[in-house]
């Protein structure tokens, strides 16, 4: 029987921060696509919807970052 993996939270904050940056970059690139190309109204709407979902993800990531920081502080996690 395999041992369960230890809950390694040592890099969660950094990983989540990178995810926020990547998602922000995706939003920026999508906005540039909308501005720089001729898209149908439907395509523009799809991009707007995806960006809304991306923004919601960023908010969730930021909440997780705060939780992870609190976990680190409470557990003297370096």
PDB file of N, CA, C and O in Angstrom:
ATOM      1  N   UNK A   1       0.841  -1.176   0.000  1.00  0.00           N
ATOM      2  CA  UNK A   1       0.000   0.000   0.000  1.00  0.00           C
ATOM      3  C   UNK A   1       0.887   1.242   0.000  1.00  0.00           C
ATOM      4  O   UNK A   1       1.849   1.331   0.762  1.00  0.00           O
ATOM      5  N   UNK A   2       0.561   2.197  -0.853  1.00  0.00           N
ATOM      6  CA  UNK A   2       1.349   3.413  -0.937  1.00  0.00           C
ATOM      7  C   UNK A   2       1.036   4.345   0.212  1.00  0.00           C
ATOM      8  O   UNK A   2      -0.092   4.403   0.688  1.00  0.00           O
ATOM      9  N   UNK A   3       2.079   5.078   0.620  1.00  0.00           N
ATOM     10  CA  UNK A   3       1.883   6.099   1.635  1.00  0.00           C
ATOM     11  C   UNK A   3       1.231   7.309   0.983  1.00  0.00           C
ATOM     12  O   UNK A   3       1.558   7.655  -0.151  1.00  0.00           O
ATOM     13  N   UNK A   4       0.324   7.962   1.680  1.00  0.00           N
ATOM     14  CA  UNK A   4      -0.247   9.189   1.112  1.00  0.00           C
ATOM     15  C   UNK A   4       0.827  10.270   1.029  1.00  0.00           C
ATOM     16  O   UNK A   4       1.738  10.331   1.856  1.00  0.00           O
ATOM     17  N   UNK A   5       0.724  11.092   0.003  1.00  0.00           N
ATOM     18  CA  UNK A   5       1.678  12.181  -0.150  1.00  0.00           C
ATOM     19  C   UNK A   5       1.499  13.202   0.960  1.00  0.00           C
ATOM     20  O   UNK A   5       0.385  13.542   1.339  1.00  0.00           O
ATOM     21  N   UNK A   6       2.631  13.685   1.446  1.00  0.00           N
ATOM     22  CA  UNK A   6       2.608  14.733   2.460  1.00  0.00           C
ATOM     23  C   UNK A   6       2.050  16.004   1.828  1.00  0.00           C
ATOM     24  O   UNK A   6       2.322  16.304   0.677  1.00  0.00           O
ATOM     25  N   UNK A   7       1.280  16.754   2.588  1.00  0.00           N
ATOM     26  CA  UNK A   7       0.710  18.015   2.108  1.00  0.00           C
ATOM     27  C   UNK A   7       1.818  19.059   2.067  1.00  0.00           C
ATOM     28  O   UNK A   7       2.116  19.698   3.062  1.00  0.00           O
ATOM     29  N   UNK A   8       2.445  19.211   0.900  1.00  0.00           N
ATOM     30  CA  UNK A   8       3.554  20.156   0.740  1.00  0.00           C
ATOM     31  C   UNK A   8       3.002  21.490   0.275  1.00  0.00           C
ATOM     32  O   UNK A   8       2.666  21.679  -0.876  1.00  0.00           O
ATOM     33  N   UNK A   9       2.912  22.422   1.213  1.00  0.00           N
ATOM     34  CA  UNK A   9       2.358  23.738   0.918  1.00  0.00           C
ATOM     35  C   UNK A   9       3.452  24.791   0.826  1.00  0.00           C
ATOM     36  O   UNK A   9       3.173  25.980   0.790  1.00  0.00           O
ATOM     37  N   UNK A  10       4.681  24.352   0.737  1.00  0.00           N
ATOM     38  CA  UNK A  10       5.806  25.270   0.828  1.00  0.00           C
ATOM     39  C   UNK A  10       5.840  26.305  -0.296  1.00  0.00           C
ATOM     40  O   UNK A  10       6.344  27.402  -0.095  1.00  0.00           O
ATOM     41  N   UNK A  11       5.323  25.970  -1.470  1.00  0.00           N
ATOM     42  CA  UNK A  11       5.392  26.921  -2.578  1.00  0.00           C
ATOM     43  C   UNK A  11       4.010  27.345  -3.087  1.00  0.00           C
ATOM     44  O   UNK A  11       3.900  27.908  -4.172  1.00  0.00           O
ATOM     45  N   UNK A  12       2.983  27.116  -2.319  1.00  0.00           N
ATOM     46  CA  UNK A  12       1.630  27.430  -2.778  1.00  0.00           C
ATOM     47  C   UNK A  12       1.433  28.913  -3.077  1.00  0.00           C
ATOM     48  O   UNK A  12       0.824  29.267  -4.073  1.00  0.00           O
ATOM     49  N   UNK A  13       1.936  29.782  -2.229  1.00  0.00           N
ATOM     50  CA  UNK A  13       1.755  31.219  -2.439  1.00  0.00           C
ATOM     51  C   UNK A  13       2.401  31.627  -3.756  1.00  0.00           C
ATOM     52  O   UNK A  13       1.790  32.301  -4.588  1.00  0.00           O
ATOM     53  N   UNK A  14       3.634  31.203  -3.950  1.00  0.00           N
ATOM     54  CA  UNK A  14       4.348  31.564  -5.174  1.00  0.00           C
ATOM     55  C   UNK A  14       3.663  30.984  -6.411  1.00  0.00           C
ATOM     56  O   UNK A  14       3.556  31.660  -7.445  1.00  0.00           O
ATOM     57  N   UNK A  15       3.205  29.763  -6.299  1.00  0.00           N
ATOM     58  CA  UNK A  15       2.520  29.117  -7.419  1.00  0.00           C
ATOM     59  C   UNK A  15       1.224  29.853  -7.754  1.00  0.00           C
ATOM     60  O   UNK A  15       0.929  30.132  -8.921  1.00  0.00           O
ATOM     61  N   UNK A  16       0.469  30.224  -6.729  1.00  0.00           N
ATOM     62  CA  UNK A  16      -0.780  30.956  -6.944  1.00  0.00           C
ATOM     63  C   UNK A  16      -0.518  32.350  -7.516  1.00  0.00           C
ATOM     64  O   UNK A  16      -1.254  32.807  -8.390  1.00  0.00           O
ATOM     65  N   UNK A  17       0.532  33.002  -7.036  1.00  0.00           N
ATOM     66  CA  UNK A  17       0.877  34.323  -7.570  1.00  0.00           C
ATOM     67  C   UNK A  17       1.236  34.228  -9.050  1.00  0.00           C
ATOM     68  O   UNK A  17       0.881  35.092  -9.846  1.00  0.00           O
ATOM     69  N   UNK A  18       1.932  33.154  -9.422  1.00  0.00           N
ATOM     70  CA  UNK A  18       2.271  32.944 -10.835  1.00  0.00           C
ATOM     71  C   UNK A  18       1.005  32.707 -11.651  1.00  0.00           C
ATOM     72  O   UNK A  18       0.884  33.200 -12.776  1.00  0.00           O
ATOM     73  N   UNK A  19       0.059  31.995 -11.089  1.00  0.00           N
ATOM     74  CA  UNK A  19      -1.212  31.743 -11.782  1.00  0.00           C
ATOM     75  C   UNK A  19      -1.964  33.061 -12.002  1.00  0.00           C
ATOM     76  O   UNK A  19      -2.560  33.267 -13.063  1.00  0.00           O
ATOM     77  N   UNK A  20      -1.926  33.954 -11.017  1.00  0.00           N
ATOM     78  CA  UNK A  20      -2.561  35.268 -11.168  1.00  0.00           C
ATOM     79  C   UNK A  20      -1.897  36.022 -12.317  1.00  0.00           C
ATOM     80  O   UNK A  20      -2.582  36.576 -13.184  1.00  0.00           O
ATOM     81  N   UNK A  21      -0.573  36.032 -12.330  1.00  0.00           N
ATOM     82  CA  UNK A  21       0.145  36.744 -13.394  1.00  0.00           C
ATOM     83  C   UNK A  21      -0.180  36.164 -14.768  1.00  0.00           C
ATOM     84  O   UNK A  21      -0.398  36.913 -15.729  1.00  0.00           O
ATOM     85  N   UNK A  22      -0.206  34.847 -14.869  1.00  0.00           N
ATOM     86  CA  UNK A  22      -0.522  34.206 -16.147  1.00  0.00           C
ATOM     87  C   UNK A  22      -1.938  34.553 -16.600  1.00  0.00           C
ATOM     88  O   UNK A  22      -2.168  34.822 -17.791  1.00  0.00           O
ATOM     89  N   UNK A  23      -2.866  34.558 -15.678  1.00  0.00           N
ATOM     90  CA  UNK A  23      -4.252  34.855 -16.014  1.00  0.00           C
ATOM     91  C   UNK A  23      -4.404  36.313 -16.427  1.00  0.00           C
ATOM     92  O   UNK A  23      -5.120  36.626 -17.388  1.00  0.00           O
ATOM     93  N   UNK A  24      -3.711  37.206 -15.725  1.00  0.00           N
ATOM     94  CA  UNK A  24      -3.742  38.619 -16.112  1.00  0.00           C
ATOM     95  C   UNK A  24      -3.163  38.811 -17.509  1.00  0.00           C
ATOM     96  O   UNK A  24      -3.678  39.597 -18.307  1.00  0.00           O
ATOM     97  N   UNK A  25      -2.111  38.074 -17.825  1.00  0.00           N
ATOM     98  CA  UNK A  25      -1.509  38.134 -19.153  1.00  0.00           C
ATOM     99  C   UNK A  25      -2.503  37.643 -20.209  1.00  0.00           C
ATOM    100  O   UNK A  25      -2.629  38.247 -21.281  1.00  0.00           O
ATOM    101  N   UNK A  26      -3.225  36.578 -19.901  1.00  0.00           N
ATOM    102  CA  UNK A  26      -4.227  36.060 -20.836  1.00  0.00           C
ATOM    103  C   UNK A  26      -5.333  37.085 -21.087  1.00  0.00           C
ATOM    104  O   UNK A  26      -5.794  37.241 -22.222  1.00  0.00           O
ATOM    105  N   UNK A  27      -5.742  37.784 -20.045  1.00  0.00           N
ATOM    106  CA  UNK A  27      -6.760  38.830 -20.199  1.00  0.00           C
ATOM    107  C   UNK A  27      -6.231  39.932 -21.112  1.00  0.00           C
ATOM    108  O   UNK A  27      -6.924  40.383 -22.029  1.00  0.00           O
ATOM    109  N   UNK A  28      -5.005  40.345 -20.861  1.00  0.00           N
ATOM    110  CA  UNK A  28      -4.397  41.406 -21.662  1.00  0.00           C
ATOM    111  C   UNK A  28      -4.299  40.999 -23.135  1.00  0.00           C
ATOM    112  O   UNK A  28      -4.641  41.778 -24.032  1.00  0.00           O
ATOM    113  N   UNK A  29      -3.842  39.800 -23.376  1.00  0.00           N
ATOM    114  CA  UNK A  29      -3.717  39.321 -24.754  1.00  0.00           C
ATOM    115  C   UNK A  29      -5.078  39.212 -25.437  1.00  0.00           C
ATOM    116  O   UNK A  29      -5.210  39.542 -26.617  1.00  0.00           O
ATOM    117  N   UNK A  30      -6.082  38.775 -24.708  1.00  0.00           N
ATOM    118  CA  UNK A  30      -7.427  38.679 -25.277  1.00  0.00           C
ATOM    119  C   UNK A  30      -7.954  40.064 -25.625  1.00  0.00           C
ATOM    120  O   UNK A  30      -8.580  40.254 -26.674  1.00  0.00           O
ATOM    121  N   UNK A  31      -7.698  41.035 -24.748  1.00  0.00           N
ATOM    122  CA  UNK A  31      -8.134  42.406 -25.029  1.00  0.00           C
ATOM    123  C   UNK A  31      -7.432  42.963 -26.261  1.00  0.00           C
ATOM    124  O   UNK A  31      -8.045  43.650 -27.079  1.00  0.00           O
ATOM    125  N   UNK A  32      -6.146  42.672 -26.405  1.00  0.00           N
ATOM    126  CA  UNK A  32      -5.414  43.120 -27.590  1.00  0.00           C
ATOM    127  C   UNK A  32      -5.976  42.472 -28.853  1.00  0.00           C
ATOM    128  O   UNK A  32      -6.078  43.127 -29.891  1.00  0.00           O
ATOM    129  N   UNK A  33      -6.346  41.219 -28.755  1.00  0.00           N
ATOM    130  CA  UNK A  33      -6.941  40.529 -29.893  1.00  0.00           C
ATOM    131  C   UNK A  33      -8.238  41.213 -30.301  1.00  0.00           C
ATOM    132  O   UNK A  33      -8.488  41.432 -31.491  1.00  0.00           O
ATOM    133  N   UNK A  34      -9.039  41.568 -29.316  1.00  0.00           N
ATOM    134  CA  UNK A  34     -10.308  42.250 -29.629  1.00  0.00           C
ATOM    135  C   UNK A  34     -10.054  43.602 -30.273  1.00  0.00           C
ATOM    136  O   UNK A  34     -10.782  44.016 -31.163  1.00  0.00           O
ATOM    137  N   UNK A  35      -9.015  44.305 -29.828  1.00  0.00           N
ATOM    138  CA  UNK A  35      -8.722  45.646 -30.330  1.00  0.00           C
ATOM    139  C   UNK A  35      -8.041  45.631 -31.693  1.00  0.00           C
ATOM    140  O   UNK A  35      -8.199  46.561 -32.473  1.00  0.00           O
ATOM    141  N   UNK A  36      -7.261  44.596 -31.967  1.00  0.00           N
ATOM    142  CA  UNK A  36      -6.400  44.616 -33.145  1.00  0.00           C
ATOM    143  C   UNK A  36      -6.878  43.776 -34.328  1.00  0.00           C
ATOM    144  O   UNK A  36      -6.218  43.742 -35.341  1.00  0.00           O
ATOM    145  N   UNK A  37      -7.977  43.105 -34.190  1.00  0.00           N
ATOM    146  CA  UNK A  37      -8.440  42.274 -35.302  1.00  0.00           C
ATOM    147  C   UNK A  37      -9.924  42.498 -35.519  1.00  0.00           C
ATOM    148  O   UNK A  37     -10.636  42.994 -34.651  1.00  0.00           O
ATOM    149  N   UNK A  38     -10.341  42.114 -36.696  1.00  0.00           N
ATOM    150  CA  UNK A  38     -11.766  42.197 -37.002  1.00  0.00           C
ATOM    151  C   UNK A  38     -12.425  40.893 -36.577  1.00  0.00           C
ATOM    152  O   UNK A  38     -12.211  39.857 -37.175  1.00  0.00           O
ATOM    153  N   UNK A  39     -13.207  40.982 -35.549  1.00  0.00           N
ATOM    154  CA  UNK A  39     -13.910  39.822 -35.016  1.00  0.00           C
ATOM    155  C   UNK A  39     -15.405  40.046 -35.151  1.00  0.00           C
ATOM    156  O   UNK A  39     -15.879  41.186 -35.167  1.00  0.00           O
ATOM    157  N   UNK A  40     -16.134  38.959 -35.184  1.00  0.00           N
ATOM    158  CA  UNK A  40     -17.580  39.079 -35.186  1.00  0.00           C
ATOM    159  C   UNK A  40     -18.044  39.482 -33.793  1.00  0.00           C
ATOM    160  O   UNK A  40     -17.300  39.338 -32.810  1.00  0.00           O
ATOM    161  N   UNK A  41     -19.254  39.962 -33.720  1.00  0.00           N
ATOM    162  CA  UNK A  41     -19.816  40.332 -32.417  1.00  0.00           C
ATOM    163  C   UNK A  41     -19.849  39.117 -31.493  1.00  0.00           C
ATOM    164  O   UNK A  41     -19.588  39.233 -30.290  1.00  0.00           O
ATOM    165  N   UNK A  42     -20.129  37.959 -32.037  1.00  0.00           N
ATOM    166  CA  UNK A  42     -20.171  36.725 -31.256  1.00  0.00           C
ATOM    167  C   UNK A  42     -18.794  36.386 -30.692  1.00  0.00           C
ATOM    168  O   UNK A  42     -18.665  35.998 -29.521  1.00  0.00           O
ATOM    169  N   UNK A  43     -17.764  36.528 -31.505  1.00  0.00           N
ATOM    170  CA  UNK A  43     -16.412  36.242 -31.039  1.00  0.00           C
ATOM    171  C   UNK A  43     -15.986  37.217 -29.944  1.00  0.00           C
ATOM    172  O   UNK A  43     -15.367  36.814 -28.960  1.00  0.00           O
ATOM    173  N   UNK A  44     -16.325  38.482 -30.118  1.00  0.00           N
ATOM    174  CA  UNK A  44     -15.999  39.473 -29.093  1.00  0.00           C
ATOM    175  C   UNK A  44     -16.719  39.157 -27.786  1.00  0.00           C
ATOM    176  O   UNK A  44     -16.151  39.285 -26.704  1.00  0.00           O
ATOM    177  N   UNK A  45     -17.965  38.739 -27.896  1.00  0.00           N
ATOM    178  CA  UNK A  45     -18.731  38.386 -26.700  1.00  0.00           C
ATOM    179  C   UNK A  45     -18.106  37.186 -25.992  1.00  0.00           C
ATOM    180  O   UNK A  45     -18.023  37.147 -24.762  1.00  0.00           O
ATOM    181  N   UNK A  46     -17.643  36.204 -26.763  1.00  0.00           N
ATOM    182  CA  UNK A  46     -16.986  35.037 -26.168  1.00  0.00           C
ATOM    183  C   UNK A  46     -15.727  35.452 -25.413  1.00  0.00           C
ATOM    184  O   UNK A  46     -15.460  34.950 -24.319  1.00  0.00           O
ATOM    185  N   UNK A  47     -14.954  36.352 -25.992  1.00  0.00           N
ATOM    186  CA  UNK A  47     -13.741  36.831 -25.339  1.00  0.00           C
ATOM    187  C   UNK A  47     -14.096  37.567 -24.050  1.00  0.00           C
ATOM    188  O   UNK A  47     -13.457  37.368 -23.010  1.00  0.00           O
ATOM    189  N   UNK A  48     -15.119  38.396 -24.109  1.00  0.00           N
ATOM    190  CA  UNK A  48     -15.545  39.123 -22.909  1.00  0.00           C
ATOM    191  C   UNK A  48     -15.970  38.160 -21.803  1.00  0.00           C
ATOM    192  O   UNK A  48     -15.639  38.353 -20.632  1.00  0.00           O
ATOM    193  N   UNK A  49     -16.708  37.126 -22.176  1.00  0.00           N
ATOM    194  CA  UNK A  49     -17.149  36.134 -21.189  1.00  0.00           C
ATOM    195  C   UNK A  49     -15.952  35.389 -20.590  1.00  0.00           C
ATOM    196  O   UNK A  49     -15.891  35.178 -19.374  1.00  0.00           O
ATOM    197  N   UNK A  50     -14.997  35.005 -21.448  1.00  0.00           N
ATOM    198  CA  UNK A  50     -13.809  34.316 -20.936  1.00  0.00           C
ATOM    199  C   UNK A  50     -13.038  35.218 -19.985  1.00  0.00           C
ATOM    200  O   UNK A  50     -12.541  34.772 -18.950  1.00  0.00           O
ATOM    201  N   UNK A  51     -12.933  36.491 -20.349  1.00  0.00           N
ATOM    202  CA  UNK A  51     -12.212  37.415 -19.474  1.00  0.00           C
ATOM    203  C   UNK A  51     -12.932  37.599 -18.145  1.00  0.00           C
ATOM    204  O   UNK A  51     -12.281  37.754 -17.112  1.00  0.00           O
ATOM    205  N   UNK A  52     -14.241  37.571 -18.168  1.00  0.00           N
ATOM    206  CA  UNK A  52     -14.996  37.660 -16.917  1.00  0.00           C
ATOM    207  C   UNK A  52     -14.693  36.446 -16.038  1.00  0.00           C
ATOM    208  O   UNK A  52     -14.457  36.585 -14.837  1.00  0.00           O
ATOM    209  N   UNK A  53     -14.662  35.269 -16.653  1.00  0.00           N
ATOM    210  CA  UNK A  53     -14.321  34.057 -15.901  1.00  0.00           C
ATOM    211  C   UNK A  53     -12.885  34.121 -15.388  1.00  0.00           C
ATOM    212  O   UNK A  53     -12.602  33.704 -14.257  1.00  0.00           O
ATOM    213  N   UNK A  54     -12.003  34.655 -16.206  1.00  0.00           N
ATOM    214  CA  UNK A  54     -10.614  34.808 -15.777  1.00  0.00           C
ATOM    215  C   UNK A  54     -10.516  35.746 -14.580  1.00  0.00           C
ATOM    216  O   UNK A  54      -9.758  35.487 -13.646  1.00  0.00           O
ATOM    217  N   UNK A  55     -11.265  36.835 -14.622  1.00  0.00           N
ATOM    218  CA  UNK A  55     -11.247  37.784 -13.505  1.00  0.00           C
ATOM    219  C   UNK A  55     -11.761  37.125 -12.227  1.00  0.00           C
ATOM    220  O   UNK A  55     -11.206  37.330 -11.140  1.00  0.00           O
ATOM    221  N   UNK A  56     -12.788  36.311 -12.357  1.00  0.00           N
ATOM    222  CA  UNK A  56     -13.304  35.579 -11.200  1.00  0.00           C
ATOM    223  C   UNK A  56     -12.244  34.617 -10.658  1.00  0.00           C
ATOM    224  O   UNK A  56     -12.091  34.472  -9.445  1.00  0.00           O
ATOM    225  N   UNK A  57     -11.508  33.990 -11.559  1.00  0.00           N
ATOM    226  CA  UNK A  57     -10.436  33.083 -11.134  1.00  0.00           C
ATOM    227  C   UNK A  57      -9.360  33.843 -10.377  1.00  0.00           C
ATOM    228  O   UNK A  57      -8.851  33.356  -9.358  1.00  0.00           O
ATOM    229  N   UNK A  58      -9.016  35.021 -10.864  1.00  0.00           N
ATOM    230  CA  UNK A  58      -8.008  35.834 -10.178  1.00  0.00           C
ATOM    231  C   UNK A  58      -8.459  36.135  -8.749  1.00  0.00           C
ATOM    232  O   UNK A  58      -7.672  36.024  -7.805  1.00  0.00           O
ATOM    233  N   UNK A  59      -9.716  36.487  -8.586  1.00  0.00           N
ATOM    234  CA  UNK A  59     -10.237  36.773  -7.249  1.00  0.00           C
ATOM    235  C   UNK A  59     -10.137  35.543  -6.357  1.00  0.00           C
ATOM    236  O   UNK A  59      -9.763  35.648  -5.185  1.00  0.00           O
ATOM    237  N   UNK A  60     -10.433  34.373  -6.910  1.00  0.00           N
ATOM    238  CA  UNK A  60     -10.322  33.138  -6.136  1.00  0.00           C
ATOM    239  C   UNK A  60      -8.864  32.843  -5.780  1.00  0.00           C
ATOM    240  O   UNK A  60      -8.564  32.435  -4.655  1.00  0.00           O
ATOM    241  N   UNK A  61      -7.971  33.049  -6.745  1.00  0.00           N
ATOM    242  CA  UNK A  61      -6.547  32.851  -6.469  1.00  0.00           C
ATOM    243  C   UNK A  61      -6.082  33.773  -5.352  1.00  0.00           C
ATOM    244  O   UNK A  61      -5.337  33.366  -4.455  1.00  0.00           O
ATOM    245  N   UNK A  62      -6.516  35.025  -5.391  1.00  0.00           N
ATOM    246  CA  UNK A  62      -6.106  35.990  -4.376  1.00  0.00           C
ATOM    247  C   UNK A  62      -6.621  35.591  -2.996  1.00  0.00           C
ATOM    248  O   UNK A  62      -5.917  35.750  -1.995  1.00  0.00           O
ATOM    249  N   UNK A  63      -7.822  35.059  -2.940  1.00  0.00           N
ATOM    250  CA  UNK A  63      -8.346  34.562  -1.660  1.00  0.00           C
ATOM    251  C   UNK A  63      -7.496  33.398  -1.154  1.00  0.00           C
ATOM    252  O   UNK A  63      -7.178  33.319   0.034  1.00  0.00           O
ATOM    253  N   UNK A  64      -7.135  32.496  -2.069  1.00  0.00           N
ATOM    254  CA  UNK A  64      -6.296  31.363  -1.685  1.00  0.00           C
ATOM    255  C   UNK A  64      -4.924  31.828  -1.216  1.00  0.00           C
ATOM    256  O   UNK A  64      -4.360  31.261  -0.274  1.00  0.00           O
ATOM    257  N   UNK A  65      -4.385  32.846  -1.872  1.00  0.00           N
ATOM    258  CA  UNK A  65      -3.091  33.391  -1.466  1.00  0.00           C
ATOM    259  C   UNK A  65      -3.168  33.894  -0.032  1.00  0.00           C
ATOM    260  O   UNK A  65      -2.278  33.611   0.784  1.00  0.00           O
ATOM    261  N   UNK A  66      -4.225  34.620   0.299  1.00  0.00           N
ATOM    262  CA  UNK A  66      -4.390  35.122   1.663  1.00  0.00           C
ATOM    263  C   UNK A  66      -4.492  33.969   2.656  1.00  0.00           C
ATOM    264  O   UNK A  66      -3.895  34.015   3.740  1.00  0.00           O
ATOM    265  N   UNK A  67      -5.219  32.932   2.291  1.00  0.00           N
ATOM    266  CA  UNK A  67      -5.340  31.764   3.169  1.00  0.00           C
ATOM    267  C   UNK A  67      -3.993  31.084   3.369  1.00  0.00           C
ATOM    268  O   UNK A  67      -3.642  30.685   4.486  1.00  0.00           O
ATOM    269  N   UNK A  68      -3.240  30.946   2.291  1.00  0.00           N
ATOM    270  CA  UNK A  68      -1.932  30.300   2.388  1.00  0.00           C
ATOM    271  C   UNK A  68      -0.962  31.136   3.222  1.00  0.00           C
ATOM    272  O   UNK A  68      -0.179  30.589   3.998  1.00  0.00           O
ATOM    273  N   UNK A  69      -1.016  32.444   3.059  1.00  0.00           N
ATOM    274  CA  UNK A  69      -0.157  33.315   3.871  1.00  0.00           C
ATOM    275  C   UNK A  69      -0.517  33.190   5.344  1.00  0.00           C
ATOM    276  O   UNK A  69       0.362  33.132   6.201  1.00  0.00           O
ATOM    277  N   UNK A  70      -1.797  33.130   5.643  1.00  0.00           N
ATOM    278  CA  UNK A  70      -2.233  32.962   7.022  1.00  0.00           C
ATOM    279  C   UNK A  70      -1.776  31.611   7.566  1.00  0.00           C
ATOM    280  O   UNK A  70      -1.342  31.511   8.726  1.00  0.00           O
ATOM    281  N   UNK A  71      -1.844  30.586   6.730  1.00  0.00           N
ATOM    282  CA  UNK A  71      -1.372  29.255   7.133  1.00  0.00           C
ATOM    283  C   UNK A  71       0.122  29.303   7.460  1.00  0.00           C
ATOM    284  O   UNK A  71       0.548  28.772   8.473  1.00  0.00           O
ATOM    285  N   UNK A  72       0.882  29.962   6.587  1.00  0.00           N
ATOM    286  CA  UNK A  72       2.332  30.067   6.821  1.00  0.00           C
ATOM    287  C   UNK A  72       2.610  30.789   8.135  1.00  0.00           C
ATOM    288  O   UNK A  72       3.450  30.343   8.914  1.00  0.00           O
ATOM    289  N   UNK A  73       1.940  31.898   8.354  1.00  0.00           N
ATOM    290  CA  UNK A  73       2.167  32.670   9.586  1.00  0.00           C
ATOM    291  C   UNK A  73       1.791  31.853  10.816  1.00  0.00           C
ATOM    292  O   UNK A  73       2.480  31.896  11.822  1.00  0.00           O
ATOM    293  N   UNK A  74       0.709  31.120  10.731  1.00  0.00           N
ATOM    294  CA  UNK A  74       0.243  30.330  11.875  1.00  0.00           C
ATOM    295  C   UNK A  74       1.096  29.114  12.143  1.00  0.00           C
ATOM    296  O   UNK A  74       1.082  28.561  13.236  1.00  0.00           O
ATOM    297  N   UNK A  75       1.857  28.685  11.137  1.00  0.00           N
ATOM    298  CA  UNK A  75       2.679  27.484  11.289  1.00  0.00           C
ATOM    299  C   UNK A  75       4.155  27.756  11.159  1.00  0.00           C
ATOM    300  O   UNK A  75       4.950  26.825  10.995  1.00  0.00           O
ATOM    301  N   UNK A  76       4.539  29.023  11.205  1.00  0.00           N
ATOM    302  CA  UNK A  76       5.947  29.397  11.066  1.00  0.00           C
ATOM    303  C   UNK A  76       6.571  28.700   9.856  1.00  0.00           C
ATOM    304  O   UNK A  76       7.644  28.127   9.900  1.00  0.00           O
ATOM    305  N   UNK A  77       5.839  28.730   8.762  1.00  0.00           N
ATOM    306  CA  UNK A  77       6.234  28.076   7.516  1.00  0.00           C
ATOM    307  C   UNK A  77       7.185  28.992   6.761  1.00  0.00           C
ATOM    308  O   UNK A  77       6.905  30.139   6.532  1.00  0.00           O
ATOM    309  N   UNK A  78       8.313  28.508   6.373  1.00  0.00           N
ATOM    310  CA  UNK A  78       9.291  29.329   5.634  1.00  0.00           C
ATOM    311  C   UNK A  78       9.248  28.972   4.209  1.00  0.00           C
ATOM    312  O   UNK A  78       9.591  28.314   3.516  1.00  0.00           O
TER     313      UNK A  78
END
